[in-house]
Tab-separated table of C-alpha atoms in Angstrom:
chain	number	residue	atom	x	y	z
K	1	UNK	CA	59.688	-84.145	-2.693
K	2	UNK	CA	63.015	-84.611	-0.904
K	3	UNK	CA	65.018	-81.394	-0.909
K	4	UNK	CA	68.849	-81.466	-1.064
K	5	UNK	CA	70.616	-81.024	2.214
K	6	UNK	CA	72.872	-78.056	2.792
K	7	UNK	CA	75.829	-80.446	2.728
K	8	UNK	CA	74.978	-81.662	-0.760
K	9	UNK	CA	74.531	-78.090	-1.929
K	10	UNK	CA	77.936	-77.130	-0.556
K	11	UNK	CA	79.468	-80.218	-2.135
K	12	UNK	CA	78.488	-79.047	-5.630
K	13	UNK	CA	78.852	-75.292	-5.062
K	14	UNK	CA	82.312	-75.090	-6.671
K	15	UNK	CA	80.969	-76.809	-9.758
K	16	UNK	CA	77.883	-74.615	-9.940
K	17	UNK	CA	80.008	-71.509	-9.740
K	18	UNK	CA	82.002	-72.555	-12.802
K	19	UNK	CA	80.624	-70.366	-15.576
K	20	UNK	CA	77.921	-68.917	-13.307
K	21	UNK	CA	78.761	-65.320	-14.028
K	22	UNK	CA	81.779	-65.790	-16.188
K	23	UNK	CA	83.488	-62.954	-18.019
K	24	UNK	CA	83.327	-62.762	-21.791
K	25	UNK	CA	85.472	-65.548	-23.128
K	26	UNK	CA	87.894	-65.555	-25.989
K	27	UNK	CA	89.055	-68.830	-27.501
K	28	UNK	CA	91.772	-70.217	-25.186
K	29	UNK	CA	95.301	-70.471	-26.470
K	30	UNK	CA	96.353	-74.040	-27.195
K	31	UNK	CA	98.285	-75.670	-24.381
K	32	UNK	CA	102.021	-76.152	-25.040
K	33	UNK	CA	102.957	-79.637	-26.105
K	34	UNK	CA	104.408	-81.835	-23.366
K	35	UNK	CA	108.156	-82.536	-23.765
K	36	UNK	CA	108.987	-85.880	-25.286
K	37	UNK	CA	109.969	-88.434	-22.604
K	38	UNK	CA	113.595	-89.453	-22.287
K	39	UNK	CA	114.220	-92.826	-23.893
K	40	UNK	CA	113.552	-95.544	-21.386
K	41	UNK	CA	111.945	-93.158	-18.895
K	42	UNK	CA	108.240	-93.303	-18.111
K	43	UNK	CA	106.126	-90.546	-19.606
K	44	UNK	CA	103.982	-88.169	-17.559
K	45	UNK	CA	100.945	-89.733	-15.948
K	46	UNK	CA	97.802	-89.104	-18.028
K	47	UNK	CA	95.422	-86.541	-16.602
K	48	UNK	CA	92.064	-88.091	-15.794
K	49	UNK	CA	89.343	-85.454	-15.650
K	50	UNK	CA	86.829	-85.526	-12.850
K	51	UNK	CA	83.668	-87.100	-14.383
K	52	UNK	CA	81.442	-84.899	-12.251
K	53	UNK	CA	83.308	-81.811	-13.482
K	54	UNK	CA	82.847	-82.854	-17.113
K	55	UNK	CA	79.188	-83.728	-16.694
K	56	UNK	CA	78.498	-80.406	-15.040
K	57	UNK	CA	79.776	-78.661	-18.193
K	58	UNK	CA	83.249	-77.810	-16.941
K	59	UNK	CA	86.304	-77.343	-19.118
K	60	UNK	CA	87.450	-74.859	-21.740
K	61	UNK	CA	85.276	-74.145	-24.770
K	62	UNK	CA	86.817	-72.948	-28.026
K	63	UNK	CA	84.192	-70.568	-29.403
K	64	UNK	CA	84.884	-69.042	-32.821
K	65	UNK	CA	84.037	-65.571	-31.527
K	66	UNK	CA	84.077	-63.640	-28.269
K	67	UNK	CA	81.454	-65.417	-26.177
K	68	UNK	CA	79.791	-62.964	-23.879
K	69	UNK	CA	78.379	-59.434	-23.941
K	70	UNK	CA	80.769	-57.002	-25.627
K	71	UNK	CA	81.860	-54.113	-23.372
K	72	UNK	CA	80.618	-50.748	-24.611
K	73	UNK	CA	84.170	-49.443	-24.930
K	74	UNK	CA	84.945	-52.280	-27.335
K	75	UNK	CA	81.889	-51.474	-29.428
K	76	UNK	CA	82.937	-47.831	-29.548
K	77	UNK	CA	86.421	-48.903	-30.579
K	78	UNK	CA	85.036	-50.698	-33.637
K	79	UNK	CA	83.034	-47.617	-34.609
K	80	UNK	CA	86.093	-45.408	-34.160
K	81	UNK	CA	88.212	-47.570	-36.459
K	82	UNK	CA	85.638	-47.455	-39.234
K	83	UNK	CA	85.235	-43.696	-38.858
K	84	UNK	CA	88.993	-43.121	-39.031
K	85	UNK	CA	89.296	-45.267	-42.145
K	86	UNK	CA	86.391	-43.665	-43.994
K	87	UNK	CA	87.613	-40.139	-43.235
K	88	UNK	CA	90.588	-40.852	-45.467
K	89	UNK	CA	88.944	-43.278	-47.922
K	90	UNK	CA	85.947	-41.171	-48.994
K	91	UNK	CA	86.011	-37.699	-50.573
K	92	UNK	CA	85.000	-34.476	-48.826
K	93	UNK	CA	85.949	-31.901	-51.514
K	94	UNK	CA	86.046	-31.360	-55.277
K	95	UNK	CA	89.002	-30.995	-57.603
K	96	UNK	CA	89.531	-29.926	-61.192
K	97	UNK	CA	90.193	-33.151	-63.092
K	98	UNK	CA	92.635	-31.441	-65.462
K	99	UNK	CA	94.816	-29.786	-62.788
K	100	UNK	CA	93.900	-31.791	-59.673
K	101	UNK	CA	93.589	-28.487	-57.799
K	102	UNK	CA	90.980	-28.176	-55.055
K	103	UNK	CA	87.872	-26.230	-56.109
K	104	UNK	CA	86.751	-23.783	-53.442
K	105	UNK	CA	84.627	-21.427	-55.557
K	106	UNK	CA	81.370	-22.969	-56.778
K	107	UNK	CA	79.933	-19.724	-58.164
K	108	UNK	CA	81.024	-20.508	-61.743
K	109	UNK	CA	80.153	-23.686	-63.655
K	110	UNK	CA	83.173	-25.926	-64.016
K	111	UNK	CA	82.721	-28.903	-66.364
K	112	UNK	CA	85.952	-30.398	-65.020
K	113	UNK	CA	84.753	-30.520	-61.412
K	114	UNK	CA	84.793	-33.949	-59.825
K	115	UNK	CA	85.753	-35.722	-56.616
K	116	UNK	CA	89.400	-36.699	-56.105
K	117	UNK	CA	90.424	-40.258	-56.743
K	118	UNK	CA	89.543	-42.256	-53.621
K	119	UNK	CA	88.442	-45.703	-52.553
K	120	UNK	CA	84.782	-44.736	-52.196
K	121	UNK	CA	82.332	-42.269	-53.694
K	122	UNK	CA	80.522	-39.232	-52.376
K	123	UNK	CA	77.003	-40.464	-53.162
K	124	UNK	CA	75.297	-43.773	-53.890
K	125	UNK	CA	72.855	-46.091	-52.176
K	126	UNK	CA	75.651	-47.748	-50.193
K	127	UNK	CA	76.762	-44.343	-48.979
K	128	UNK	CA	73.248	-43.346	-47.994
K	129	UNK	CA	73.369	-46.218	-45.488
K	130	UNK	CA	76.821	-45.099	-44.342
K	131	UNK	CA	75.679	-41.517	-43.748
K	132	UNK	CA	72.699	-42.845	-41.774
K	133	UNK	CA	75.037	-45.071	-39.779
K	134	UNK	CA	77.287	-42.131	-38.928
K	135	UNK	CA	74.286	-40.129	-37.728
K	136	UNK	CA	73.101	-42.986	-35.514
K	137	UNK	CA	76.608	-43.511	-34.120
K	138	UNK	CA	76.717	-39.843	-33.117
K	139	UNK	CA	73.305	-40.095	-31.468
K	140	UNK	CA	74.152	-43.288	-29.585
K	141	UNK	CA	77.661	-42.431	-28.398
K	142	UNK	CA	77.489	-38.647	-28.146
K	143	UNK	CA	80.635	-38.413	-30.273
K	144	UNK	CA	80.139	-35.454	-32.605
K	145	UNK	CA	82.810	-36.650	-35.039
K	146	UNK	CA	80.394	-39.141	-36.573
K	147	UNK	CA	77.782	-36.483	-37.302
K	148	UNK	CA	80.505	-34.175	-38.619
K	149	UNK	CA	81.471	-36.828	-41.166
K	150	UNK	CA	77.976	-36.722	-42.634
K	151	UNK	CA	77.464	-33.001	-42.155
K	152	UNK	CA	80.669	-32.003	-43.939
K	153	UNK	CA	79.828	-34.072	-47.006
K	154	UNK	CA	76.196	-32.997	-47.129
K	155	UNK	CA	77.304	-29.369	-46.971
K	156	UNK	CA	79.598	-30.011	-49.925
K	157	UNK	CA	76.675	-31.530	-51.838
K	158	UNK	CA	74.409	-28.585	-51.057
K	159	UNK	CA	77.100	-26.001	-51.909
K	160	UNK	CA	78.127	-27.468	-55.251
K	161	UNK	CA	74.710	-28.633	-56.495
K	162	UNK	CA	73.849	-25.223	-58.097
K	163	UNK	CA	77.156	-25.292	-59.986
K	164	UNK	CA	76.419	-28.715	-61.458
K	165	UNK	CA	72.838	-27.728	-62.300
K	166	UNK	CA	74.167	-24.788	-64.306
K	167	UNK	CA	76.213	-27.019	-66.601
K	168	UNK	CA	74.741	-27.906	-70.021
K	169	UNK	CA	72.765	-31.101	-69.744
K	170	UNK	CA	74.082	-33.906	-71.902
K	171	UNK	CA	71.605	-35.885	-73.975
K	172	UNK	CA	70.514	-39.178	-72.488
K	173	UNK	CA	71.259	-42.371	-74.433
K	174	UNK	CA	68.427	-43.410	-76.740
K	175	UNK	CA	67.559	-46.733	-75.137
K	176	UNK	CA	64.098	-48.130	-74.398
K	177	UNK	CA	62.679	-46.657	-71.188
K	178	UNK	CA	63.251	-49.011	-68.324
K	179	UNK	CA	65.241	-51.403	-70.473
K	180	UNK	CA	68.459	-53.084	-69.378
K	181	UNK	CA	70.967	-50.336	-68.733
K	182	UNK	CA	68.550	-47.765	-70.070
K	183	UNK	CA	67.867	-44.314	-68.693
K	184	UNK	CA	64.141	-44.636	-68.197
K	185	UNK	CA	62.133	-45.842	-65.213
K	186	UNK	CA	63.281	-49.237	-64.061
K	187	UNK	CA	66.570	-49.128	-65.949
K	188	UNK	CA	70.021	-49.128	-64.468
K	189	UNK	CA	70.359	-45.437	-65.221
K	190	UNK	CA	72.307	-43.648	-67.931
K	191	UNK	CA	75.456	-41.572	-67.783
K	192	UNK	CA	73.794	-38.423	-68.997
K	193	UNK	CA	72.784	-35.595	-66.738
K	194	UNK	CA	74.636	-32.433	-65.781
K	195	UNK	CA	78.116	-33.092	-67.118
K	196	UNK	CA	79.998	-36.299	-67.773
K	197	UNK	CA	81.605	-37.627	-64.610
K	198	UNK	CA	79.427	-35.389	-62.437
K	199	UNK	CA	79.517	-36.967	-58.943
K	200	UNK	CA	76.022	-35.639	-58.169
K	201	UNK	CA	74.363	-37.027	-61.303
K	202	UNK	CA	72.288	-39.533	-59.356
K	203	UNK	CA	70.996	-36.861	-56.965
K	204	UNK	CA	70.197	-34.178	-59.550
K	205	UNK	CA	68.847	-36.422	-62.327
K	206	UNK	CA	67.880	-39.756	-60.728
K	207	UNK	CA	67.211	-42.615	-63.106
K	208	UNK	CA	66.583	-45.510	-60.727
K	209	UNK	CA	65.692	-46.282	-57.142
K	210	UNK	CA	69.377	-46.953	-56.482
K	211	UNK	CA	69.973	-43.249	-57.172
K	212	UNK	CA	67.137	-41.993	-55.054
K	213	UNK	CA	65.904	-43.760	-51.954
K	214	UNK	CA	68.846	-44.444	-49.679
K	215	UNK	CA	70.397	-41.006	-50.150
K	216	UNK	CA	67.015	-39.304	-49.803
K	217	UNK	CA	66.361	-41.018	-46.462
K	218	UNK	CA	69.814	-40.055	-45.168
K	219	UNK	CA	69.389	-36.422	-46.262
K	220	UNK	CA	66.034	-36.193	-44.477
K	221	UNK	CA	67.473	-37.737	-41.298
K	222	UNK	CA	70.330	-35.236	-41.405
K	223	UNK	CA	67.964	-32.307	-41.870
K	224	UNK	CA	65.709	-33.475	-39.047
K	225	UNK	CA	68.769	-33.845	-36.791
K	226	UNK	CA	70.028	-30.358	-37.631
K	227	UNK	CA	73.125	-31.742	-39.373
K	228	UNK	CA	72.026	-30.474	-42.804
K	229	UNK	CA	70.347	-27.141	-43.475
K	230	UNK	CA	67.317	-26.149	-45.568
K	231	UNK	CA	69.507	-25.718	-48.660
K	232	UNK	CA	69.463	-29.518	-49.067
K	233	UNK	CA	65.650	-29.593	-49.422
K	234	UNK	CA	65.503	-29.220	-53.247
K	235	UNK	CA	67.530	-32.418	-53.616
K	236	UNK	CA	65.260	-34.220	-51.148
K	237	UNK	CA	62.198	-33.160	-53.130
K	238	UNK	CA	63.744	-34.274	-56.443
K	239	UNK	CA	64.533	-37.726	-55.084
K	240	UNK	CA	61.172	-38.198	-53.358
K	241	UNK	CA	59.359	-37.147	-56.527
K	242	UNK	CA	61.238	-39.799	-58.513
K	243	UNK	CA	60.165	-42.538	-56.101
K	244	UNK	CA	56.542	-41.402	-55.909
K	245	UNK	CA	55.882	-40.547	-59.538
K	246	UNK	CA	58.580	-41.628	-61.972
K	247	UNK	CA	59.947	-45.041	-61.005
K	248	UNK	CA	58.554	-47.920	-63.089
K	249	UNK	CA	55.779	-49.898	-61.381
K	250	UNK	CA	53.610	-52.931	-61.914
K	251	UNK	CA	49.937	-52.445	-62.675
K	252	UNK	CA	49.036	-52.463	-58.966
K	253	UNK	CA	51.623	-49.772	-58.202
K	254	UNK	CA	54.389	-51.995	-56.823
K	255	UNK	CA	57.870	-50.530	-57.420
K	256	UNK	CA	59.583	-52.623	-60.100
K	257	UNK	CA	62.366	-52.782	-62.671
K	258	UNK	CA	62.681	-54.092	-66.204
K	259	UNK	CA	65.911	-55.949	-65.600
K	260	UNK	CA	67.135	-58.598	-65.703
K	261	UNK	CA	63.703	-59.438	-67.124
K	262	UNK	CA	60.607	-57.347	-67.717
K	263	UNK	CA	58.414	-56.634	-64.687
K	264	UNK	CA	60.931	-57.741	-62.065
K	265	UNK	CA	60.670	-57.125	-58.330
K	266	UNK	CA	63.956	-56.808	-56.475
K	267	UNK	CA	63.750	-57.216	-52.711
K	268	UNK	CA	66.564	-54.654	-52.516
K	269	UNK	CA	64.136	-52.018	-53.780
K	270	UNK	CA	62.224	-52.026	-50.526
K	271	UNK	CA	65.169	-50.170	-48.990
K	272	UNK	CA	65.970	-48.227	-52.148
K	273	UNK	CA	62.555	-46.598	-52.052
K	274	UNK	CA	60.408	-47.130	-48.976
K	275	UNK	CA	62.307	-45.638	-45.983
K	276	UNK	CA	62.609	-42.370	-47.912
K	277	UNK	CA	58.826	-42.288	-48.304
K	278	UNK	CA	58.326	-42.867	-44.588
K	279	UNK	CA	60.865	-40.148	-43.792
K	280	UNK	CA	58.996	-37.778	-46.128
K	281	UNK	CA	55.879	-38.497	-44.114
K	282	UNK	CA	57.712	-37.492	-40.956
K	283	UNK	CA	59.262	-34.425	-42.604
K	284	UNK	CA	56.107	-33.086	-44.218
K	285	UNK	CA	53.321	-34.541	-42.086
K	286	UNK	CA	51.567	-35.692	-45.263
K	287	UNK	CA	49.981	-39.132	-44.612
K	288	UNK	CA	50.160	-40.125	-48.289
K	289	UNK	CA	53.827	-40.987	-47.818
K	290	UNK	CA	53.082	-43.310	-44.890
K	291	UNK	CA	50.292	-44.963	-46.867
K	292	UNK	CA	52.570	-45.556	-49.844
K	293	UNK	CA	55.357	-46.963	-47.657
K	294	UNK	CA	53.020	-49.484	-46.027
K	295	UNK	CA	51.482	-50.398	-49.379
K	296	UNK	CA	54.888	-51.217	-50.849
K	297	UNK	CA	55.948	-53.395	-47.899
K	298	UNK	CA	52.736	-55.404	-47.971
K	299	UNK	CA	52.647	-55.831	-51.753
K	300	UNK	CA	56.269	-56.945	-51.873
K	301	UNK	CA	55.679	-59.403	-49.038
K	302	UNK	CA	52.581	-60.904	-50.679
K	303	UNK	CA	54.754	-61.979	-53.589
K	304	UNK	CA	58.140	-62.569	-51.974
K	305	UNK	CA	57.817	-63.589	-48.300
K	306	UNK	CA	58.011	-67.364	-47.838
K	307	UNK	CA	55.947	-67.872	-44.675
K	308	UNK	CA	57.123	-71.446	-44.084
K	309	UNK	CA	60.707	-70.235	-43.665
K	310	UNK	CA	60.133	-66.689	-42.453
K	311	UNK	CA	62.451	-65.449	-45.219
K	312	UNK	CA	62.144	-63.388	-48.393
K	313	UNK	CA	63.165	-64.538	-51.842
K	314	UNK	CA	65.506	-62.151	-53.645
K	315	UNK	CA	63.669	-61.783	-56.945
K	316	UNK	CA	60.199	-62.133	-58.418
K	317	UNK	CA	59.299	-61.868	-62.116
K	318	UNK	CA	55.715	-61.315	-63.160
K	319	UNK	CA	55.825	-63.613	-66.188
K	320	UNK	CA	57.350	-66.594	-64.325
K	321	UNK	CA	54.971	-69.441	-63.502
K	322	UNK	CA	57.214	-70.529	-60.608
K	323	UNK	CA	59.708	-68.449	-58.664
K	324	UNK	CA	63.023	-69.893	-57.460
K	325	UNK	CA	63.200	-68.968	-53.787
K	326	UNK	CA	66.826	-67.875	-53.360
K	327	UNK	CA	67.076	-66.322	-49.905
K	328	UNK	CA	70.012	-63.991	-50.442
K	329	UNK	CA	71.263	-62.582	-47.156
K	330	UNK	CA	71.753	-58.899	-47.952
K	331	UNK	CA	68.421	-58.609	-49.744
K	332	UNK	CA	66.741	-59.975	-46.614
K	333	UNK	CA	68.761	-57.378	-44.745
K	334	UNK	CA	67.346	-54.592	-46.896
K	335	UNK	CA	63.840	-55.909	-46.186
K	336	UNK	CA	64.109	-56.032	-42.393
K	337	UNK	CA	66.002	-52.723	-42.327
K	338	UNK	CA	63.133	-51.180	-44.282
K	339	UNK	CA	60.552	-52.442	-41.809
K	340	UNK	CA	62.582	-51.185	-38.851
K	341	UNK	CA	62.974	-47.722	-40.376
K	342	UNK	CA	59.311	-47.474	-41.325
K	343	UNK	CA	58.145	-48.600	-37.871
K	344	UNK	CA	60.366	-45.896	-36.362
K	345	UNK	CA	58.326	-43.079	-37.907
K	346	UNK	CA	54.971	-44.678	-38.773
K	347	UNK	CA	52.273	-43.267	-36.474
K	348	UNK	CA	51.061	-45.692	-33.822
K	349	UNK	CA	47.489	-45.307	-35.063
K	350	UNK	CA	48.249	-45.965	-38.731
K	351	UNK	CA	45.943	-48.770	-39.949
K	352	UNK	CA	48.825	-50.679	-41.552
K	353	UNK	CA	51.212	-50.591	-38.584
K	354	UNK	CA	50.069	-53.890	-37.037
K	355	UNK	CA	50.643	-55.758	-40.315
K	356	UNK	CA	54.121	-54.326	-40.780
K	357	UNK	CA	55.026	-55.124	-37.176
K	358	UNK	CA	53.823	-58.721	-37.480
K	359	UNK	CA	55.773	-59.160	-40.712
K	360	UNK	CA	58.876	-57.792	-38.980
K	361	UNK	CA	58.435	-60.274	-36.112
K	362	UNK	CA	57.899	-63.192	-38.493
K	363	UNK	CA	61.079	-62.242	-40.337
K	364	UNK	CA	63.043	-62.079	-37.073
K	365	UNK	CA	61.851	-65.606	-36.237
K	366	UNK	CA	62.957	-66.837	-39.643
K	367	UNK	CA	66.375	-65.235	-39.275
K	368	UNK	CA	66.845	-66.642	-35.777
K	369	UNK	CA	66.276	-70.131	-37.142
K	370	UNK	CA	69.163	-69.930	-39.616
K	371	UNK	CA	71.866	-68.076	-37.667
K	372	UNK	CA	75.102	-70.055	-37.856
K	373	UNK	CA	76.968	-71.324	-34.767
K	374	UNK	CA	79.687	-68.807	-35.656
K	375	UNK	CA	77.206	-65.966	-35.045
K	376	UNK	CA	77.008	-64.768	-38.671
K	377	UNK	CA	74.509	-65.630	-41.388
K	378	UNK	CA	75.221	-67.366	-44.673
K	379	UNK	CA	75.229	-65.773	-48.130
K	380	UNK	CA	72.142	-67.861	-48.923
K	381	UNK	CA	70.458	-67.886	-45.546
K	382	UNK	CA	69.150	-71.446	-45.628
K	383	UNK	CA	72.247	-72.914	-47.313
K	384	UNK	CA	75.026	-73.647	-44.785
K	385	UNK	CA	77.235	-74.679	-47.694
K	386	UNK	CA	77.511	-71.006	-48.733
K	387	UNK	CA	79.951	-68.629	-47.069
K	388	UNK	CA	79.301	-66.478	-44.005
K	389	UNK	CA	78.645	-62.887	-45.114
K	390	UNK	CA	79.265	-59.711	-43.139
K	391	UNK	CA	76.971	-56.984	-44.500
K	392	UNK	CA	73.776	-59.018	-44.145
K	393	UNK	CA	74.778	-60.154	-40.660
K	394	UNK	CA	75.436	-56.551	-39.609
K	395	UNK	CA	72.027	-55.429	-40.885
K	396	UNK	CA	70.379	-58.235	-38.917
K	397	UNK	CA	72.263	-57.152	-35.784
K	398	UNK	CA	70.981	-53.617	-36.183
K	399	UNK	CA	67.382	-54.494	-37.033
K	400	UNK	CA	66.991	-57.080	-34.265
K	401	UNK	CA	68.776	-55.034	-31.586
K	402	UNK	CA	66.678	-52.044	-32.616
K	403	UNK	CA	63.525	-54.118	-32.185
K	404	UNK	CA	64.629	-55.069	-28.681
K	405	UNK	CA	65.476	-51.477	-27.815
K	406	UNK	CA	62.098	-50.299	-29.127
K	407	UNK	CA	60.136	-53.042	-27.379
K	408	UNK	CA	58.898	-54.690	-30.597
K	409	UNK	CA	60.415	-58.071	-29.673
K	410	UNK	CA	61.483	-59.686	-26.419
K	411	UNK	CA	64.979	-59.199	-25.061
K	412	UNK	CA	65.253	-62.565	-23.296
K	413	UNK	CA	64.703	-64.525	-26.501
K	414	UNK	CA	66.609	-62.338	-28.958
K	415	UNK	CA	69.274	-60.602	-26.882
K	416	UNK	CA	71.713	-63.544	-26.801
K	417	UNK	CA	71.561	-64.135	-30.556
K	418	UNK	CA	72.178	-60.503	-31.365
K	419	UNK	CA	75.082	-60.255	-28.927
K	420	UNK	CA	76.757	-63.279	-30.509
K	421	UNK	CA	76.112	-61.856	-33.963
K	422	UNK	CA	77.681	-58.507	-33.045
K	423	UNK	CA	80.768	-60.220	-31.636
K	424	UNK	CA	81.167	-62.098	-34.904
K	425	UNK	CA	80.629	-58.962	-37.017
K	426	UNK	CA	83.142	-57.007	-34.917
K	427	UNK	CA	85.803	-59.581	-35.781
K	428	UNK	CA	85.332	-58.655	-39.431
K	429	UNK	CA	86.564	-55.086	-38.867
K	430	UNK	CA	90.315	-55.194	-39.240
K	431	UNK	CA	92.912	-52.989	-37.580
K	432	UNK	CA	92.716	-50.433	-40.415
K	433	UNK	CA	88.927	-50.096	-40.009
K	434	UNK	CA	88.122	-52.013	-43.182
K	435	UNK	CA	85.096	-54.322	-43.187
K	436	UNK	CA	86.007	-57.781	-44.424
K	437	UNK	CA	83.760	-60.523	-45.792
K	438	UNK	CA	81.264	-58.283	-47.605
K	439	UNK	CA	79.711	-59.582	-50.812
K	440	UNK	CA	80.186	-57.254	-53.764
K	441	UNK	CA	77.238	-55.793	-55.684
K	442	UNK	CA	74.900	-58.583	-56.754
K	443	UNK	CA	72.204	-58.698	-59.400
K	444	UNK	CA	69.293	-61.123	-59.436
K	445	UNK	CA	69.968	-64.820	-60.024
K	446	UNK	CA	67.777	-67.868	-60.411
K	447	UNK	CA	70.078	-70.631	-59.166
K	448	UNK	CA	72.375	-70.961	-56.120
K	449	UNK	CA	75.730	-71.006	-57.896
K	450	UNK	CA	75.419	-67.344	-58.865
K	451	UNK	CA	75.163	-66.266	-55.221
K	452	UNK	CA	77.514	-68.877	-53.785
K	453	UNK	CA	80.517	-67.682	-55.750
K	454	UNK	CA	80.061	-63.928	-55.586
K	455	UNK	CA	83.376	-62.510	-54.343
K	456	UNK	CA	83.874	-60.494	-51.164
K	457	UNK	CA	86.012	-57.387	-50.805
K	458	UNK	CA	86.951	-54.686	-48.303
K	459	UNK	CA	86.166	-52.266	-51.141
K	460	UNK	CA	82.532	-53.396	-51.250
K	461	UNK	CA	80.939	-50.251	-49.839
K	462	UNK	CA	77.849	-52.211	-48.789
K	463	UNK	CA	79.483	-53.302	-45.524
K	464	UNK	CA	80.361	-50.004	-43.843
K	465	UNK	CA	76.942	-48.490	-43.209
K	466	UNK	CA	75.472	-51.725	-41.816
K	467	UNK	CA	78.353	-52.197	-39.360
K	468	UNK	CA	78.042	-48.575	-38.199
K	469	UNK	CA	74.296	-49.066	-37.669
K	470	UNK	CA	74.867	-52.355	-35.853
K	471	UNK	CA	77.555	-50.951	-33.569
K	472	UNK	CA	75.527	-47.860	-32.720
K	473	UNK	CA	72.455	-49.930	-31.854
K	474	UNK	CA	74.496	-52.395	-29.798
K	475	UNK	CA	76.033	-49.476	-27.911
K	476	UNK	CA	72.509	-48.403	-26.971
K	477	UNK	CA	71.514	-51.988	-26.192
K	478	UNK	CA	74.432	-52.570	-23.813
K	479	UNK	CA	73.672	-49.338	-21.990
K	480	UNK	CA	69.980	-50.240	-21.696
K	481	UNK	CA	68.181	-53.545	-22.155
K	482	UNK	CA	71.422	-55.500	-22.285
K	483	UNK	CA	73.292	-53.841	-19.429
K	484	UNK	CA	72.916	-56.880	-17.132
K	485	UNK	CA	73.720	-59.521	-19.743
K	486	UNK	CA	76.193	-62.153	-18.582
K	487	UNK	CA	77.409	-65.681	-19.150
K	488	UNK	CA	75.390	-67.714	-16.657
K	489	UNK	CA	76.033	-71.432	-16.108
K	490	UNK	CA	78.117	-71.308	-19.278
K	491	UNK	CA	75.414	-69.768	-21.501
K	492	UNK	CA	74.948	-66.182	-22.643
K	493	UNK	CA	71.786	-64.770	-21.104
K	494	UNK	CA	70.185	-61.414	-20.495
K	495	UNK	CA	70.559	-61.330	-16.712
K	496	UNK	CA	72.384	-62.872	-13.799
K	497	UNK	CA	70.612	-65.725	-11.988
K	498	UNK	CA	68.856	-65.062	-8.719
K	499	UNK	CA	69.117	-68.666	-7.478
K	500	UNK	CA	71.090	-71.852	-8.041
K	501	UNK	CA	67.896	-73.951	-8.100
């Protein structure tokens, strides 16, 4: 083989250095238009690019997002904006609804106690993810303000829970158990409980997995981190008991609902139930919780994971002879987030760990195959004609970056995709700290139009927790596995090259 001479190497060195270790690139500003030539005067000579320069990949590239590894200070800036916004947009105290005065004394039952009018609520499955995201942001960045956000609100919950329990319990609506909108297992949940308008109704008298799992997992994480005290434990036990013993199930024990049709599986319910079980295993040391968490993941996946695509369908109904495979983005996010959280605490020697890990890896491969060139994922993952959606994309950033950081998947293959995805997600956080492009709450559909035209809103609470999780994990990634990432020869890679050839 004839090797290139040093002269030929030097001849092309300037071209090779173009984009070799380039800084992160933002889309270039358009060049100003050339002035119109004076009538009768010759115009400017056309610029003829050097063919060698073009063929070596030279020239500006107009990427739709920051192309390159995000600096850690920029990631922290995104987290700070969200934190500042949520401090003012979510409640941290109670008021009397008749006088609007702040309630400081919880020793006497007050049927008029409620949270002040605000953009977001104090509790809910979306807020369970947000509290978890704040805790992770504090752990990753060392900034105590994020943990204080969660700690202050969990203290309020613990302090006022006895007051709400002491109120007369209202009768529950007389609807069929588990029926559409009904109070029983599998239903949407009623409005009964300890006082109409009680902001803690879902925690004190859960009626569905949406009430229980996400908040339960966040409460356990806070207690394990020392952010919440032992006084929160009765609520944890109430929520865990609902998941383990009271939620409607199929005959084989799979967590299910009776809406929109009888015996329905919602992929969302993996997150609404399973991470809390795994966290209970870690909190109590009782292996039954780990066993149940693994059982649920595997039984859901047997029915809902489409191996050919590496994606989950959103819904499954027992009485259907064929199941429309609608691969809704956020539901797939709940699934991979569940696997990541379970793998975090599942003992290494648990007999089901290898199966969960392989399912996680297969899902990552499926998601990698349908990431858009803009860095985000579509509302229906395999349908590029549907819009790009933020909350699902943020969950994928977290779950994949977390897998890299934990060593579950390779950094060289998955680091570039997750860096591009984070850059695209970060663009969706506006100057006020609001998360744009998040699909609103979505029930189960059986055709693509339902999902394709769901609106997005900055008031969709589903987007804030995922972006906090994603940013916190990317902060860790850029300080660890991704610290040497760079744009090499024009492409985003995990390390700088050691040789030109």
